[in-house]
PDB file of C-alpha atoms in Angstrom:
ATOM      1  CA  MET A   1      24.848   2.531 -12.769  1.00  0.00           C
ATOM      2  CA  ARG A   2      21.925   4.589 -11.690  1.00  0.00           C
ATOM      3  CA  THR A   3      20.089   3.265 -14.476  1.00  0.00           C
ATOM      4  CA  MET A   4      20.659  -0.245 -13.433  1.00  0.00           C
ATOM      5  CA  ARG A   5      19.470   0.578 -10.079  1.00  0.00           C
ATOM      6  CA  CYS A   6      16.083   1.863 -11.427  1.00  0.00           C
ATOM      7  CA  LEU A   7      15.537  -1.286 -13.750  1.00  0.00           C
ATOM      8  CA  ALA A   8      16.271  -3.458 -10.864  1.00  0.00           C
ATOM      9  CA  ALA A   9      13.845  -1.854  -8.545  1.00  0.00           C
ATOM     10  CA  LEU A  10      11.125  -1.990 -11.287  1.00  0.00           C
ATOM     11  CA  ALA A  11      11.962  -5.820 -11.971  1.00  0.00           C
ATOM     12  CA  LEU A  12      11.693  -6.663  -8.369  1.00  0.00           C
ATOM     13  CA  VAL A  13       8.301  -4.889  -7.732  1.00  0.00           C
ATOM     14  CA  VAL A  14       6.904  -6.280 -11.105  1.00  0.00           C
ATOM     15  CA  THR A  15       8.070  -9.894 -10.551  1.00  0.00           C
ATOM     16  CA  THR A  16       6.930 -10.004  -6.877  1.00  0.00           C
ATOM     17  CA  GLY A  17       3.693  -8.178  -7.382  1.00  0.00           C
ATOM     18  CA  CYS A  18       1.673 -10.358  -9.878  1.00  0.00           C
ATOM     19  CA  LEU A  19      -1.803 -11.045  -8.712  1.00  0.00           C
ATOM     20  CA  SER A  20      -3.238 -14.633  -8.058  1.00  0.00           C
ATOM     21  CA  THR A  21      -6.282 -16.355  -8.418  1.00  0.00           C
ATOM     22  CA  SER A  22      -6.314 -17.369  -4.838  1.00  0.00           C
ATOM     23  CA  HIS A  23      -8.331 -14.991  -2.587  1.00  0.00           C
ATOM     24  CA  ALA A  24      -7.668 -14.925   1.525  1.00  0.00           C
ATOM     25  CA  ILE A  25     -10.775 -15.026   3.752  1.00  0.00           C
ATOM     26  CA  PRO A  26      -9.851 -12.730   6.955  1.00  0.00           C
ATOM     27  CA  ARG A  27     -10.039 -14.791  10.113  1.00  0.00           C
ATOM     28  CA  GLY A  28     -13.065 -12.991  11.369  1.00  0.00           C
ATOM     29  CA  GLU A  29     -14.894 -13.491   8.349  1.00  0.00           C
ATOM     30  CA  LEU A  30     -14.047 -17.269   8.644  1.00  0.00           C
ATOM     31  CA  MET A  31     -15.524 -17.314  12.209  1.00  0.00           C
ATOM     32  CA  ARG A  32     -18.893 -15.675  10.934  1.00  0.00           C
ATOM     33  CA  LEU A  33     -19.240 -18.037   8.083  1.00  0.00           C
ATOM     34  CA  ALA A  34     -18.836 -21.189  10.343  1.00  0.00           C
ATOM     35  CA  GLN A  35     -21.760 -19.688  12.384  1.00  0.00           C
ATOM     36  CA  ALA A  36     -24.087 -18.746   9.422  1.00  0.00           C
ATOM     37  CA  PRO A  37     -26.520 -21.318   7.961  1.00  0.00           C
ATOM     38  CA  PRO A  38     -24.627 -23.876   5.723  1.00  0.00           C
ATOM     39  CA  ALA A  39     -27.086 -22.701   2.574  1.00  0.00           C
ATOM     40  CA  GLU A  40     -26.465 -18.984   2.949  1.00  0.00           C
ATOM     41  CA  ARG A  41     -22.605 -18.903   3.556  1.00  0.00           C
ATOM     42  CA  GLY A  42     -21.720 -18.370  -0.042  1.00  0.00           C
ATOM     43  CA  GLU A  43     -24.011 -15.482  -0.687  1.00  0.00           C
ATOM     44  CA  ARG A  44     -21.589 -12.405   0.634  1.00  0.00           C
ATOM     45  CA  VAL A  45     -17.885 -13.638   1.444  1.00  0.00           C
ATOM     46  CA  ARG A  46     -15.244 -11.180   2.301  1.00  0.00           C
ATOM     47  CA  VAL A  47     -12.092 -11.820   0.271  1.00  0.00           C
ATOM     48  CA  VAL A  48      -8.755 -10.241  -0.367  1.00  0.00           C
ATOM     49  CA  GLN A  49      -6.772 -11.332  -3.467  1.00  0.00           C
ATOM     50  CA  ALA A  50      -3.316 -12.823  -2.936  1.00  0.00           C
ATOM     51  CA  PHE A  51      -0.241 -12.244  -5.086  1.00  0.00           C
ATOM     52  CA  ALA A  52       1.536 -14.828  -7.371  1.00  0.00           C
ATOM     53  CA  GLY A  53       3.166 -17.737  -5.799  1.00  0.00           C
ATOM     54  CA  ASN A  54       0.438 -18.206  -2.957  1.00  0.00           C
ATOM     55  CA  ASN A  55      -0.981 -21.179  -4.999  1.00  0.00           C
ATOM     56  CA  GLN A  56      -3.400 -23.694  -3.452  1.00  0.00           C
ATOM     57  CA  PRO A  57      -3.249 -27.365  -3.883  1.00  0.00           C
ATOM     58  CA  HIS A  58      -5.509 -28.369  -6.661  1.00  0.00           C
ATOM     59  CA  ALA A  59      -9.423 -29.005  -5.849  1.00  0.00           C
ATOM     60  CA  GLN A  60     -11.996 -30.238  -8.089  1.00  0.00           C
ATOM     61  CA  ALA A  61     -14.060 -27.346  -9.337  1.00  0.00           C
ATOM     62  CA  VAL A  62     -17.657 -27.137  -8.075  1.00  0.00           C
ATOM     63  CA  ARG A  63     -20.368 -26.782 -10.775  1.00  0.00           C
ATOM     64  CA  ALA A  64     -23.183 -24.273 -10.250  1.00  0.00           C
ATOM     65  CA  ASP A  65     -25.702 -27.168  -9.994  1.00  0.00           C
ATOM     66  CA  ALA A  66     -23.693 -28.987  -7.378  1.00  0.00           C
ATOM     67  CA  VAL A  67     -25.629 -30.588  -4.456  1.00  0.00           C
ATOM     68  CA  LEU A  68     -25.569 -28.917  -1.178  1.00  0.00           C
ATOM     69  CA  VAL A  69     -24.000 -31.542   1.383  1.00  0.00           C
ATOM     70  CA  VAL A  70     -24.195 -30.394   4.928  1.00  0.00           C
ATOM     71  CA  ASP A  71     -21.592 -31.406   7.480  1.00  0.00           C
ATOM     72  CA  THR A  72     -21.768 -34.972   8.687  1.00  0.00           C
ATOM     73  CA  GLY A  73     -19.207 -34.765  11.109  1.00  0.00           C
ATOM     74  CA  VAL A  74     -16.532 -35.957   8.878  1.00  0.00           C
ATOM     75  CA  HIS A  75     -14.533 -33.365   7.555  1.00  0.00           C
ATOM     76  CA  VAL A  76     -13.062 -33.751   3.911  1.00  0.00           C
ATOM     77  CA  HIS A  77      -9.439 -33.705   3.834  1.00  0.00           C
ATOM     78  CA  ALA A  78      -6.947 -33.621   1.007  1.00  0.00           C
ATOM     79  CA  GLY A  79      -5.129 -36.655   2.772  1.00  0.00           C
ATOM     80  CA  PRO A  80      -3.013 -36.367   6.021  1.00  0.00           C
ATOM     81  CA  PRO A  81      -1.664 -32.948   7.005  1.00  0.00           C
ATOM     82  CA  VAL A  82       0.944 -31.740   4.694  1.00  0.00           C
ATOM     83  CA  ARG A  83       3.322 -28.788   4.542  1.00  0.00           C
ATOM     84  CA  ALA A  84       1.870 -25.653   3.095  1.00  0.00           C
ATOM     85  CA  PRO A  85       3.482 -24.714  -0.336  1.00  0.00           C
ATOM     86  CA  ARG A  86       6.232 -22.123  -0.281  1.00  0.00           C
ATOM     87  CA  SER A  87       6.389 -19.184  -2.328  1.00  0.00           C
ATOM     88  CA  PRO A  88       9.262 -19.276  -4.233  1.00  0.00           C
ATOM     89  CA  GLY A  89      30.456  17.777   4.826  1.00  0.00           C
ATOM     90  CA  THR A  90      31.547  20.904   3.326  1.00  0.00           C
ATOM     91  CA  PRO A  91      30.247  21.560  -0.193  1.00  0.00           C
ATOM     92  CA  HIS A  92      32.294  22.214  -3.056  1.00  0.00           C
ATOM     93  CA  PRO A  93      31.351  23.737  -6.588  1.00  0.00           C
ATOM     94  CA  GLY A  94      28.904  21.595  -8.103  1.00  0.00           C
ATOM     95  CA  ALA A  95      27.722  19.891  -4.955  1.00  0.00           C
ATOM     96  CA  ALA A  96      24.034  20.964  -5.240  1.00  0.00           C
ATOM     97  CA  GLN A  97      24.040  20.198  -8.933  1.00  0.00           C
ATOM     98  CA  VAL A  98      25.167  16.398  -7.975  1.00  0.00           C
ATOM     99  CA  ALA A  99      22.680  16.278  -5.541  1.00  0.00           C
ATOM    100  CA  LYS A 100      20.087  17.430  -7.905  1.00  0.00           C
ATOM    101  CA  GLN A 101      20.835  14.654 -10.427  1.00  0.00           C
ATOM    102  CA  ASP A 102      20.852  12.024  -7.624  1.00  0.00           C
ATOM    103  CA  ALA A 103      17.477  13.456  -6.180  1.00  0.00           C
ATOM    104  CA  LYS A 104      16.128  12.983  -9.708  1.00  0.00           C
ATOM    105  CA  HIS A 105      17.171   9.531 -10.096  1.00  0.00           C
ATOM    106  CA  TRP A 106      15.729   8.610  -6.679  1.00  0.00           C
ATOM    107  CA  LEU A 107      12.242  10.165  -7.550  1.00  0.00           C
ATOM    108  CA  VAL A 108      12.165   8.274 -10.676  1.00  0.00           C
ATOM    109  CA  VAL A 109      12.671   4.910  -8.886  1.00  0.00           C
ATOM    110  CA  ALA A 110      10.084   5.851  -6.300  1.00  0.00           C
ATOM    111  CA  ALA A 111       7.495   7.055  -8.862  1.00  0.00           C
ATOM    112  CA  THR A 112       8.083   3.555 -10.920  1.00  0.00           C
ATOM    113  CA  ILE A 113       7.532   1.547  -7.820  1.00  0.00           C
ATOM    114  CA  ALA A 114       4.360   3.597  -7.024  1.00  0.00           C
ATOM    115  CA  VAL A 115       2.901   3.041 -10.509  1.00  0.00           C
ATOM    116  CA  ALA A 116       3.957  -0.681 -10.545  1.00  0.00           C
ATOM    117  CA  LEU A 117       2.236  -0.982  -7.105  1.00  0.00           C
ATOM    118  CA  ALA A 118      -0.844   0.867  -8.392  1.00  0.00           C
ATOM    119  CA  PHE A 119      -1.144  -1.953 -10.934  1.00  0.00           C
ATOM    120  CA  THR A 120      -0.568  -4.789  -8.343  1.00  0.00           C
ATOM    121  CA  GLU A 121      -1.607  -3.932  -4.776  1.00  0.00           C
ATOM    122  CA  GLY A 122      -3.880  -0.850  -5.949  1.00  0.00           C
ATOM    123  CA  ALA A 123      -5.700  -3.136  -8.361  1.00  0.00           C
ATOM    124  CA  ARG A 124      -5.709  -6.203  -5.777  1.00  0.00           C
ATOM    125  CA  TYR A 125      -9.554  -7.162  -5.335  1.00  0.00           C
ATOM    126  CA  ASP A 126     -10.390  -6.354  -1.771  1.00  0.00           C
ATOM    127  CA  GLY A 127     -14.257  -6.801  -1.290  1.00  0.00           C
ATOM    128  CA  TRP A 128     -17.044  -9.238  -1.385  1.00  0.00           C
ATOM    129  CA  ALA A 129     -17.912 -12.186  -3.638  1.00  0.00           C
ATOM    130  CA  ARG A 130     -20.848 -14.808  -4.146  1.00  0.00           C
ATOM    131  CA  LEU A 131     -19.626 -18.416  -4.083  1.00  0.00           C
ATOM    132  CA  HIS A 132     -21.460 -21.666  -4.189  1.00  0.00           C
ATOM    133  CA  PRO A 133     -22.070 -23.293  -0.561  1.00  0.00           C
ATOM    134  CA  MET A 134     -19.866 -26.164  -1.617  1.00  0.00           C
ATOM    135  CA  HIS A 135     -16.829 -24.167  -2.899  1.00  0.00           C
ATOM    136  CA  PRO A 136     -13.554 -25.657  -1.539  1.00  0.00           C
ATOM    137  CA  VAL A 137     -11.986 -23.757   1.227  1.00  0.00           C
ATOM    138  CA  HIS A 138      -8.089 -24.328   1.631  1.00  0.00           C
ATOM    139  CA  LEU A 139      -7.410 -23.991   5.385  1.00  0.00           C
ATOM    140  CA  TYR A 140      -3.718 -23.876   6.977  1.00  0.00           C
ATOM    141  CA  GLY A 141      -2.954 -24.315  10.625  1.00  0.00           C
ATOM    142  CA  GLY A 142       0.239 -24.349  12.773  1.00  0.00           C
ATOM    143  CA  TYR A 143       3.206 -26.270  11.746  1.00  0.00           C
ATOM    144  CA  GLY A 144       2.341 -26.168   8.205  1.00  0.00           C
ATOM    145  CA  GLU A 145      -0.870 -28.464   8.456  1.00  0.00           C
ATOM    146  CA  TYR A 146      -3.580 -28.117   5.826  1.00  0.00           C
ATOM    147  CA  ARG A 147      -6.906 -29.204   5.349  1.00  0.00           C
ATOM    148  CA  ARG A 148      -9.728 -28.625   2.683  1.00  0.00           C
ATOM    149  CA  VAL A 149     -13.388 -28.474   3.434  1.00  0.00           C
ATOM    150  CA  PRO A 150     -16.520 -27.276   1.247  1.00  0.00           C
ATOM    151  CA  LEU A 151     -17.703 -23.872   2.728  1.00  0.00           C
ATOM    152  CA  ALA A 152     -21.023 -25.468   3.750  1.00  0.00           C
ATOM    153  CA  GLN A 153     -19.061 -28.012   5.911  1.00  0.00           C
ATOM    154  CA  LEU A 154     -16.932 -25.585   7.786  1.00  0.00           C
ATOM    155  CA  ASP A 155     -17.378 -25.865  11.456  1.00  0.00           C
ATOM    156  CA  ALA A 156     -16.498 -23.408  14.342  1.00  0.00           C
ATOM    157  CA  GLY A 157     -13.507 -25.809  15.587  1.00  0.00           C
ATOM    158  CA  THR A 158     -12.038 -25.980  12.139  1.00  0.00           C
ATOM    159  CA  ALA A 159     -12.467 -22.216  11.619  1.00  0.00           C
ATOM    160  CA  SER A 160     -10.762 -21.535  15.099  1.00  0.00           C
ATOM    161  CA  TRP A 161      -7.980 -23.930  14.295  1.00  0.00           C
ATOM    162  CA  ALA A 162      -6.973 -22.414  10.796  1.00  0.00           C
ATOM    163  CA  ARG A 163      -4.604 -19.540  10.732  1.00  0.00           C
ATOM    164  CA  ARG A 164      -5.086 -18.765   7.210  1.00  0.00           C
ATOM    165  CA  ALA A 165      -8.043 -19.486   4.684  1.00  0.00           C
ATOM    166  CA  TYR A 166      -8.249 -19.196   0.856  1.00  0.00           C
ATOM    167  CA  VAL A 167     -10.666 -19.693  -2.080  1.00  0.00           C
ATOM    168  CA  VAL A 168      -9.639 -20.058  -5.609  1.00  0.00           C
ATOM    169  CA  THR A 169     -11.757 -18.114  -8.400  1.00  0.00           C
ATOM    170  CA  ASP A 170     -11.627 -21.212 -10.772  1.00  0.00           C
ATOM    171  CA  GLU A 171     -12.810 -23.953  -8.329  1.00  0.00           C
ATOM    172  CA  GLY A 172     -16.391 -23.031  -8.462  1.00  0.00           C
ATOM    173  CA  PRO A 173     -19.008 -20.157  -9.364  1.00  0.00           C
ATOM    174  CA  TRP A 174     -17.400 -16.830  -8.666  1.00  0.00           C
ATOM    175  CA  GLN A 175     -19.321 -13.455  -8.766  1.00  0.00           C
ATOM    176  CA  PRO A 176     -17.677 -10.481  -7.582  1.00  0.00           C
ATOM    177  CA  LEU A 177     -20.061  -8.066  -5.527  1.00  0.00           C
ATOM    178  CA  GLY A 178     -18.010  -5.032  -5.211  1.00  0.00           C
ATOM    179  CA  ARG A 179     -15.022  -3.630  -3.757  1.00  0.00           C
ATOM    180  CA  ALA A 180     -14.711  -2.476  -0.104  1.00  0.00           C
ATOM    181  CA  PRO A 181     -14.081   1.209   0.599  1.00  0.00           C
ATOM    182  CA  LEU A 182     -10.780   2.807   0.794  1.00  0.00           C
ATOM    183  CA  ASN A 183      -8.973   1.116   3.590  1.00  0.00           C
ATOM    184  CA  ARG A 184      -5.823   2.687   5.155  1.00  0.00           C
ATOM    185  CA  GLN A 185      -5.342   0.313   7.945  1.00  0.00           C
ATOM    186  CA  GLY A 186      -1.727  -1.047   7.601  1.00  0.00           C
ATOM    187  CA  PHE A 187       1.475   0.118   5.787  1.00  0.00           C
ATOM    188  CA  ALA A 188       1.222   2.967   3.345  1.00  0.00           C
ATOM    189  CA  TYR A 189       3.427   4.133   0.600  1.00  0.00           C
ATOM    190  CA  ALA A 190       3.096   7.491  -1.363  1.00  0.00           C
ATOM    191  CA  VAL A 191       4.920   9.446  -4.123  1.00  0.00           C
ATOM    192  CA  GLN A 192       3.806  13.106  -4.822  1.00  0.00           C
ATOM    193  CA  LEU A 193       5.498  15.559  -7.078  1.00  0.00           C
ATOM    194  CA  GLY A 194       5.079  19.204  -7.362  1.00  0.00           C
ATOM    195  CA  ARG A 195       6.375  22.600  -6.792  1.00  0.00           C
ATOM    196  CA  GLY A 196       7.812  23.998  -3.411  1.00  0.00           C
ATOM    197  CA  GLU A 197       9.436  27.363  -2.206  1.00  0.00           C
ATOM    198  CA  ILE A 198      13.143  27.163  -1.657  1.00  0.00           C
ATOM    199  CA  ALA A 199      15.429  29.954  -0.254  1.00  0.00           C
ATOM    200  CA  ALA A 200      19.054  30.795  -1.587  1.00  0.00           C
ATOM    201  CA  SER A 201      21.913  31.962   0.079  1.00  0.00           C
ATOM    202  CA  ASP A 202      21.326  35.649  -1.231  1.00  0.00           C
ATOM    203  CA  ARG A 203      17.885  35.439   0.572  1.00  0.00           C
ATOM    204  CA  THR A 204      15.780  35.068  -2.303  1.00  0.00           C
ATOM    205  CA  VAL A 205      12.944  32.705  -2.370  1.00  0.00           C
ATOM    206  CA  ALA A 206      11.457  30.929  -5.506  1.00  0.00           C
ATOM    207  CA  PRO A 207       9.587  27.788  -6.487  1.00  0.00           C
ATOM    208  CA  GLY A 208      11.184  24.952  -7.861  1.00  0.00           C
ATOM    209  CA  PRO A 209      10.546  21.288  -8.482  1.00  0.00           C
ATOM    210  CA  LEU A 210       9.922  19.224  -5.284  1.00  0.00           C
ATOM    211  CA  GLY A 211       9.048  15.572  -4.705  1.00  0.00           C
ATOM    212  CA  ARG A 212       8.194  13.585  -1.661  1.00  0.00           C
ATOM    213  CA  ILE A 213       8.607   9.838  -0.787  1.00  0.00           C
ATOM    214  CA  GLU A 214       6.433   8.578   1.914  1.00  0.00           C
ATOM    215  CA  LEU A 215       6.451   5.390   4.172  1.00  0.00           C
ATOM    216  CA  GLY A 216       4.460   4.656   7.275  1.00  0.00           C
ATOM    217  CA  TYR A 217       1.557   2.836   9.126  1.00  0.00           C
ATOM    218  CA  PHE A 218      -2.050   3.645   9.884  1.00  0.00           C
ATOM    219  CA  PRO A 219      -3.202   1.642  13.051  1.00  0.00           C
ATOM    220  CA  SER A 220      -6.818   2.906  11.928  1.00  0.00           C
ATOM    221  CA  LYS A 221      -8.598   3.917   8.906  1.00  0.00           C
ATOM    222  CA  THR A 222      -8.192   7.512   9.718  1.00  0.00           C
ATOM    223  CA  LEU A 223      -4.903   8.040  11.712  1.00  0.00           C
ATOM    224  CA  GLY A 224      -1.692   7.109  10.860  1.00  0.00           C
ATOM    225  CA  VAL A 225       2.191   7.943  11.054  1.00  0.00           C
ATOM    226  CA  MET A 226       4.204   8.636   8.046  1.00  0.00           C
ATOM    227  CA  GLY A 227       7.829   9.158   7.472  1.00  0.00           C
ATOM    228  CA  SER A 228       8.415  11.704   4.496  1.00  0.00           C
ATOM    229  CA  LEU A 229      11.645  12.704   2.593  1.00  0.00           C
ATOM    230  CA  GLY A 230      11.376  15.676   0.271  1.00  0.00           C
ATOM    231  CA  LEU A 231      13.882  16.387  -2.424  1.00  0.00           C
ATOM    232  CA  GLY A 232      13.909  19.854  -4.222  1.00  0.00           C
ATOM    233  CA  TRP A 233      15.989  22.209  -6.124  1.00  0.00           C
ATOM    234  CA  ARG A 234      15.894  25.348  -8.401  1.00  0.00           C
ATOM    235  CA  ASP A 235      18.476  27.563 -10.016  1.00  0.00           C
ATOM    236  CA  HIS A 236      19.905  30.830  -9.336  1.00  0.00           C
ATOM    237  CA  ALA A 237      19.470  33.747 -12.065  1.00  0.00           C
ATOM    238  CA  LEU A 238      23.021  32.953 -13.102  1.00  0.00           C
ATOM    239  CA  GLY A 239      22.457  29.224 -13.500  1.00  0.00           C
ATOM    240  CA  SER A 240      24.188  27.924 -10.339  1.00  0.00           C
ATOM    241  CA  THR A 241      21.822  25.370  -8.342  1.00  0.00           C
ATOM    242  CA  VAL A 242      20.232  25.224  -5.024  1.00  0.00           C
ATOM    243  CA  TYR A 243      19.418  21.966  -3.358  1.00  0.00           C
ATOM    244  CA  GLU A 244      17.275  21.064  -0.520  1.00  0.00           C
ATOM    245  CA  ASN A 245      16.159  17.959   1.271  1.00  0.00           C
ATOM    246  CA  ARG A 246      13.589  17.805   3.974  1.00  0.00           C
ATOM    247  CA  ALA A 247      13.072  14.768   6.089  1.00  0.00           C
ATOM    248  CA  GLY A 248      10.300  14.437   8.589  1.00  0.00           C
ATOM    249  CA  LEU A 249       7.925  12.191  10.643  1.00  0.00           C
ATOM    250  CA  GLY A 250       4.353  13.129  11.368  1.00  0.00           C
ATOM    251  CA  LEU A 251       0.725  12.348  11.712  1.00  0.00           C
ATOM    252  CA  ARG A 252      -1.932  12.142   9.189  1.00  0.00           C
ATOM    253  CA  TRP A 253      -5.518  12.363  10.215  1.00  0.00           C
ATOM    254  CA  PHE A 254      -8.566  12.136   7.928  1.00  0.00           C
ATOM    255  CA  PRO A 255     -11.814  13.237   9.898  1.00  0.00           C
ATOM    256  CA  ILE A 256     -13.775  14.056   6.689  1.00  0.00           C
ATOM    257  CA  ILE A 257     -15.087  11.342   4.246  1.00  0.00           C
ATOM    258  CA  ALA A 258     -17.523  12.765   1.473  1.00  0.00           C
ATOM    259  CA  GLY A 259     -18.010   9.722  -0.834  1.00  0.00           C
ATOM    260  CA  PRO A 260     -14.973   9.183  -2.805  1.00  0.00           C
ATOM    261  CA  LEU A 261     -13.406  12.280  -1.362  1.00  0.00           C
ATOM    262  CA  HIS A 262     -11.173  12.198   1.952  1.00  0.00           C
ATOM    263  CA  LEU A 263     -10.027  15.478   3.524  1.00  0.00           C
ATOM    264  CA  GLY A 264      -7.300  15.379   6.298  1.00  0.00           C
ATOM    265  CA  LEU A 265      -4.697  17.474   8.137  1.00  0.00           C
ATOM    266  CA  LEU A 266      -0.915  16.664   8.583  1.00  0.00           C
ATOM    267  CA  GLY A 267       1.602  17.700  10.943  1.00  0.00           C
ATOM    268  CA  GLU A 268       5.351  16.697  10.793  1.00  0.00           C
ATOM    269  CA  ALA A 269       8.703  17.595  12.428  1.00  0.00           C
ATOM    270  CA  GLY A 270      12.088  16.873  11.154  1.00  0.00           C
ATOM    271  CA  ILE A 271      15.275  18.307   9.499  1.00  0.00           C
ATOM    272  CA  SER A 272      16.361  19.973   6.329  1.00  0.00           C
ATOM    273  CA  GLY A 273      19.663  19.901   4.719  1.00  0.00           C
ATOM    274  CA  HIS A 274      20.584  22.763   2.166  1.00  0.00           C
ATOM    275  CA  VAL A 275      23.390  23.145  -0.441  1.00  0.00           C
ATOM    276  CA  ASP A 276      23.956  26.114  -2.658  1.00  0.00           C
ATOM    277  CA  ASP A 277      26.474  26.222  -5.543  1.00  0.00           C
ATOM    278  CA  ALA A 278      26.592  30.058  -5.686  1.00  0.00           C
ATOM    279  CA  PRO A 279      30.081  31.390  -4.966  1.00  0.00           C
ATOM    280  CA  MET A 280      28.912  32.782  -1.739  1.00  0.00           C
ATOM    281  CA  GLY A 281      26.853  29.598  -1.025  1.00  0.00           C
ATOM    282  CA  ARG A 282      27.058  27.498   1.866  1.00  0.00           C
ATOM    283  CA  ASP A 283      25.929  24.118   3.477  1.00  0.00           C
ATOM    284  CA  SER A 284      23.384  24.451   6.050  1.00  0.00           C
ATOM    285  CA  GLY A 285      21.058  22.516   8.105  1.00  0.00           C
ATOM    286  CA  THR A 286      18.020  23.337  10.448  1.00  0.00           C
ATOM    287  CA  ARG A 287      15.074  21.775  12.130  1.00  0.00           C
ATOM    288  CA  SER A 288      11.915  21.822  10.218  1.00  0.00           C
ATOM    289  CA  LEU A 289       8.127  21.881  11.208  1.00  0.00           C
ATOM    290  CA  GLY A 290       5.280  21.453   8.719  1.00  0.00           C
ATOM    291  CA  ALA A 291       1.631  21.602   8.622  1.00  0.00           C
ATOM    292  CA  GLY A 292      -1.118  21.565   5.857  1.00  0.00           C
ATOM    293  CA  ALA A 293      -4.095  19.785   4.301  1.00  0.00           C
ATOM    294  CA  ILE A 294      -4.105  16.269   2.743  1.00  0.00           C
ATOM    295  CA  PHE A 295      -6.888  15.484  -0.040  1.00  0.00           C
ATOM    296  CA  GLU A 296      -7.514  11.973  -1.276  1.00  0.00           C
ATOM    297  CA  LEU A 297      -9.732  10.853  -4.114  1.00  0.00           C
ATOM    298  CA  GLU A 298     -10.484   7.057  -3.488  1.00  0.00           C
ATOM    299  CA  LEU A 299      -9.744   4.618  -6.751  1.00  0.00           C
ATOM    300  CA  THR A 300      -9.837   1.261  -5.255  1.00  0.00           C
ATOM    301  CA  THR A 301      -9.871  -0.151  -1.595  1.00  0.00           C
ATOM    302  CA  ARG A 302      -6.152   0.163  -1.679  1.00  0.00           C
ATOM    303  CA  LEU A 303      -5.311   2.987  -4.028  1.00  0.00           C
ATOM    304  CA  ALA A 304      -5.817   6.848  -4.083  1.00  0.00           C
ATOM    305  CA  LEU A 305      -4.951   9.983  -5.896  1.00  0.00           C
ATOM    306  CA  SER A 306      -3.408  12.439  -3.292  1.00  0.00           C
ATOM    307  CA  ALA A 307      -2.584  15.997  -3.127  1.00  0.00           C
ATOM    308  CA  ARG A 308      -1.157  18.139  -0.081  1.00  0.00           C
ATOM    309  CA  ALA A 309      -1.118  21.871   0.426  1.00  0.00           C
ATOM    310  CA  THR A 310       1.318  22.497   3.221  1.00  0.00           C
ATOM    311  CA  SER A 311       3.714  24.781   4.684  1.00  0.00           C
ATOM    312  CA  THR A 312       7.158  24.218   6.131  1.00  0.00           C
ATOM    313  CA  LEU A 313       9.017  26.316   8.871  1.00  0.00           C
ATOM    314  CA  LEU A 314      12.835  26.624   7.956  1.00  0.00           C
ATOM    315  CA  HIS A 315      15.065  29.094   9.403  1.00  0.00           C
ATOM    316  CA  GLY A 316      12.229  31.100  10.992  1.00  0.00           C
ATOM    317  CA  GLU A 317      10.266  31.296   7.766  1.00  0.00           C
ATOM    318  CA  TRP A 318       7.512  29.529   6.126  1.00  0.00           C
ATOM    319  CA  PHE A 319       7.703  27.892   2.737  1.00  0.00           C
ATOM    320  CA  ALA A 320       4.886  26.516   0.835  1.00  0.00           C
ATOM    321  CA  GLU A 321       4.345  23.265  -1.158  1.00  0.00           C
ATOM    322  CA  LEU A 322       1.836  22.055  -3.482  1.00  0.00           C
ATOM    323  CA  LEU A 323       2.092  18.251  -4.481  1.00  0.00           C
ATOM    324  CA  ALA A 324       0.095  15.555  -6.049  1.00  0.00           C
ATOM    325  CA  GLY A 325       0.637  11.954  -6.756  1.00  0.00           C
ATOM    326  CA  LEU A 326      -0.274   8.251  -5.753  1.00  0.00           C
ATOM    327  CA  THR A 327      -0.738   6.823  -2.260  1.00  0.00           C
ATOM    328  CA  ILE A 328      -1.032   2.898  -1.973  1.00  0.00           C
ATOM    329  CA  TYR A 329      -2.279   1.298   1.280  1.00  0.00           C
TER     330      TYR A 329
END
């Protein structure tokens, strides 16, 4: 059953995350282009690659030697407005051991999703491209209305009317000019694996496997809120298992950016649950506080290698964690 859940999660991510030849033009960029000289509009256009299923009505491809035609006051439409295409309690002996196995499966699912997203969202092109001034621009307004105009003939009124705009790579000359720097703004997902200190009922403290699954939102490029679920375990000397989960909500702040390396701080508060299979073991829970440092190595505009060195306060004691993994923005 757990294997089926893993495969279902992987299939969902892979089948919905394939990249498209369509690239969105952000609204602010569309307005800027409408104000630029027509012959210069294709020199540097900000684009964000869309996903499979976001297909545009077919437009005739523009050749590199196509003649520039400035707006004559009559817009080129693909016929009348049409609808936009739709994208298709009390522990018992062995309780910690069972929780440990469940934690392993959840971490496998989370890591599988992270890797799949790294090949889709992380690899998604988000940057600038050089286009021919007559490259078709697909525009969508309210109520599913659709228009198509050459880039050089885009005017401010049409740009203001459009809610979404796309260009397609195979509808004209297409030259990528480079990705944008790492951009955290928006939703974020992270999976990190490593080691963390875990206490047992006999008061001994030792490191064991620990993983964290994180989901959150960054309103800016440097500050965000992340929810985190930590799953960890270790064995007693006699072979019984200690399991612990750590759930929290906190802030992430990245004040230092040195090229591709981003350095930040984190602080979070939450709760922790603890199960011990030892004969004198017991179930317990407590509030938790955590603080530490975060390091990210920029790979693309939406993907980074990440690591955290943190300390978590549980039952009046501090427990260290050292984790590394992937973060997708």
